[in-house]
Amino acid sequence: MGLLAGTAAMIAVSAMACQYALLRLAVPGAISTAVMTGNLANAVLSAMDLLTDRHPLLPHDSTPLNRSLGRLFGFLLGCVVAAAAASLAADWAWSLPAALAAVAIAVR
């Protein structure tokens, strides 16, 4: 991936994070539009709330930091497992998620 593509990807990630943080701050009860971006934004906003004494960013009933971090670590672990599977199984790495999706559709 070239420098311009990497820069564009990071700008997109930053835009998603800003969009979600703005949504959480402007409309606290709004439904999430981006799950992983939301989890990351919740973790960062919760951490920022811990660092400030005067003006909390989030309402008191918002997601606590430990729940946000657990979700982020779970996502990171999933990414590591997927990367290891892609490295070990090469082109066949897609077969397990596809099979699980097929089973979920069949069971439903």
Coordinates of C-alpha atoms in Angstrom, one line a residue:
M1 CA 0.0 0.0 0.0
G2 CA 1.4 3.3 -1.0
L3 CA 1.8 6.4 1.1
L4 CA -1.2 8.2 -0.4
A5 CA -3.4 5.1 0.1
G6 CA -2.3 4.8 3.7
T7 CA -2.9 8.5 4.3
A8 CA -6.4 8.3 2.7
A9 CA -7.2 5.2 4.9
M10 CA -6.1 7.0 8.1
I11 CA -8.1 10.1 7.1
A12 CA -11.2 7.9 6.6
V13 CA -10.6 6.2 10.0
S14 CA -10.2 9.6 11.7
A15 CA -13.4 10.8 10.0
M16 CA -15.4 7.8 11.3
A17 CA -14.1 8.3 14.8
C18 CA -14.9 12.0 14.8
Q19 CA -18.4 11.3 13.4
Y20 CA -19.1 8.8 16.1
A21 CA -17.7 10.9 18.9
L22 CA -19.8 13.8 17.7
L23 CA -22.9 11.7 17.6
R24 CA -22.3 10.4 21.2
L25 CA -21.7 13.9 22.5
A26 CA -24.5 15.6 20.6
V27 CA -27.2 12.9 20.9
P28 CA -26.2 10.7 23.8
G29 CA -29.1 8.2 23.3
A30 CA -28.6 7.7 19.6
I31 CA -28.2 4.2 18.2
S32 CA -24.7 3.3 17.0
T33 CA -23.9 3.7 13.3
A34 CA -20.5 2.0 13.4
V35 CA -19.9 -0.7 15.9
M36 CA -16.1 -0.9 16.1
T37 CA -15.7 2.9 15.6
G38 CA -18.2 3.2 18.4
N39 CA -16.3 0.9 20.7
L40 CA -13.1 2.8 20.1
A41 CA -14.8 6.2 20.6
N42 CA -16.4 5.0 23.8
A43 CA -13.1 3.8 25.1
V44 CA -11.3 7.1 24.3
L45 CA -14.2 9.2 25.6
S46 CA -14.4 7.2 28.8
A47 CA -10.6 7.5 29.3
M48 CA -10.8 11.2 28.7
D49 CA -13.6 11.4 31.3
L50 CA -11.3 9.7 33.8
L51 CA -8.6 12.4 33.1
T52 CA -10.8 15.4 33.7
D53 CA -12.4 16.6 36.9
R54 CA -14.4 19.6 35.8
H55 CA -16.4 18.8 32.7
P56 CA -17.4 15.2 32.0
L57 CA -17.8 14.4 28.3
L58 CA -20.4 11.6 28.7
P59 CA -23.4 11.2 30.9
H60 CA -23.0 9.0 34.0
D61 CA -25.0 6.1 32.4
S62 CA -22.7 5.7 29.4
T63 CA -20.5 2.7 28.7
P64 CA -17.8 2.3 31.3
L65 CA -14.1 2.1 30.2
N66 CA -13.6 -1.5 31.3
R67 CA -16.5 -2.7 29.0
S68 CA -15.2 -0.7 26.1
L69 CA -11.7 -2.0 26.5
G70 CA -12.9 -5.6 26.8
R71 CA -14.7 -5.2 23.4
L72 CA -11.6 -3.6 21.8
F73 CA -9.3 -6.4 23.1
G74 CA -11.8 -9.0 21.9
F75 CA -11.8 -7.4 18.4
L76 CA -8.0 -7.2 18.4
L77 CA -7.7 -10.9 19.4
G78 CA -10.1 -11.7 16.6
C79 CA -7.9 -9.7 14.1
V80 CA -4.8 -11.6 15.3
V81 CA -6.6 -15.0 15.0
A82 CA -7.8 -14.1 11.5
A83 CA -4.4 -12.9 10.5
A84 CA -2.8 -16.2 11.7
A85 CA -5.5 -18.2 9.9
A86 CA -4.9 -16.2 6.7
S87 CA -1.2 -16.8 7.1
L88 CA -1.5 -20.5 7.8
A89 CA -4.4 -21.5 5.5
A90 CA -3.8 -19.0 2.7
D91 CA -6.7 -19.0 0.3
W92 CA -8.7 -21.5 2.4
A93 CA -8.9 -19.0 5.4
W94 CA -12.2 -17.7 4.1
S95 CA -13.9 -21.1 4.3
L96 CA -14.5 -21.2 8.1
P97 CA -16.3 -17.9 8.3
A98 CA -18.3 -18.8 5.2
A99 CA -19.2 -22.2 6.7
L100 CA -20.2 -20.6 10.0
A101 CA -22.4 -18.1 8.1
A102 CA -24.0 -20.9 6.2
V103 CA -24.7 -22.8 9.4
A104 CA -26.2 -19.6 11.0
I105 CA -28.5 -19.1 8.0
A106 CA -29.5 -22.8 8.1
V107 CA -30.3 -22.7 11.8
R108 CA -32.2 -19.5 11.6

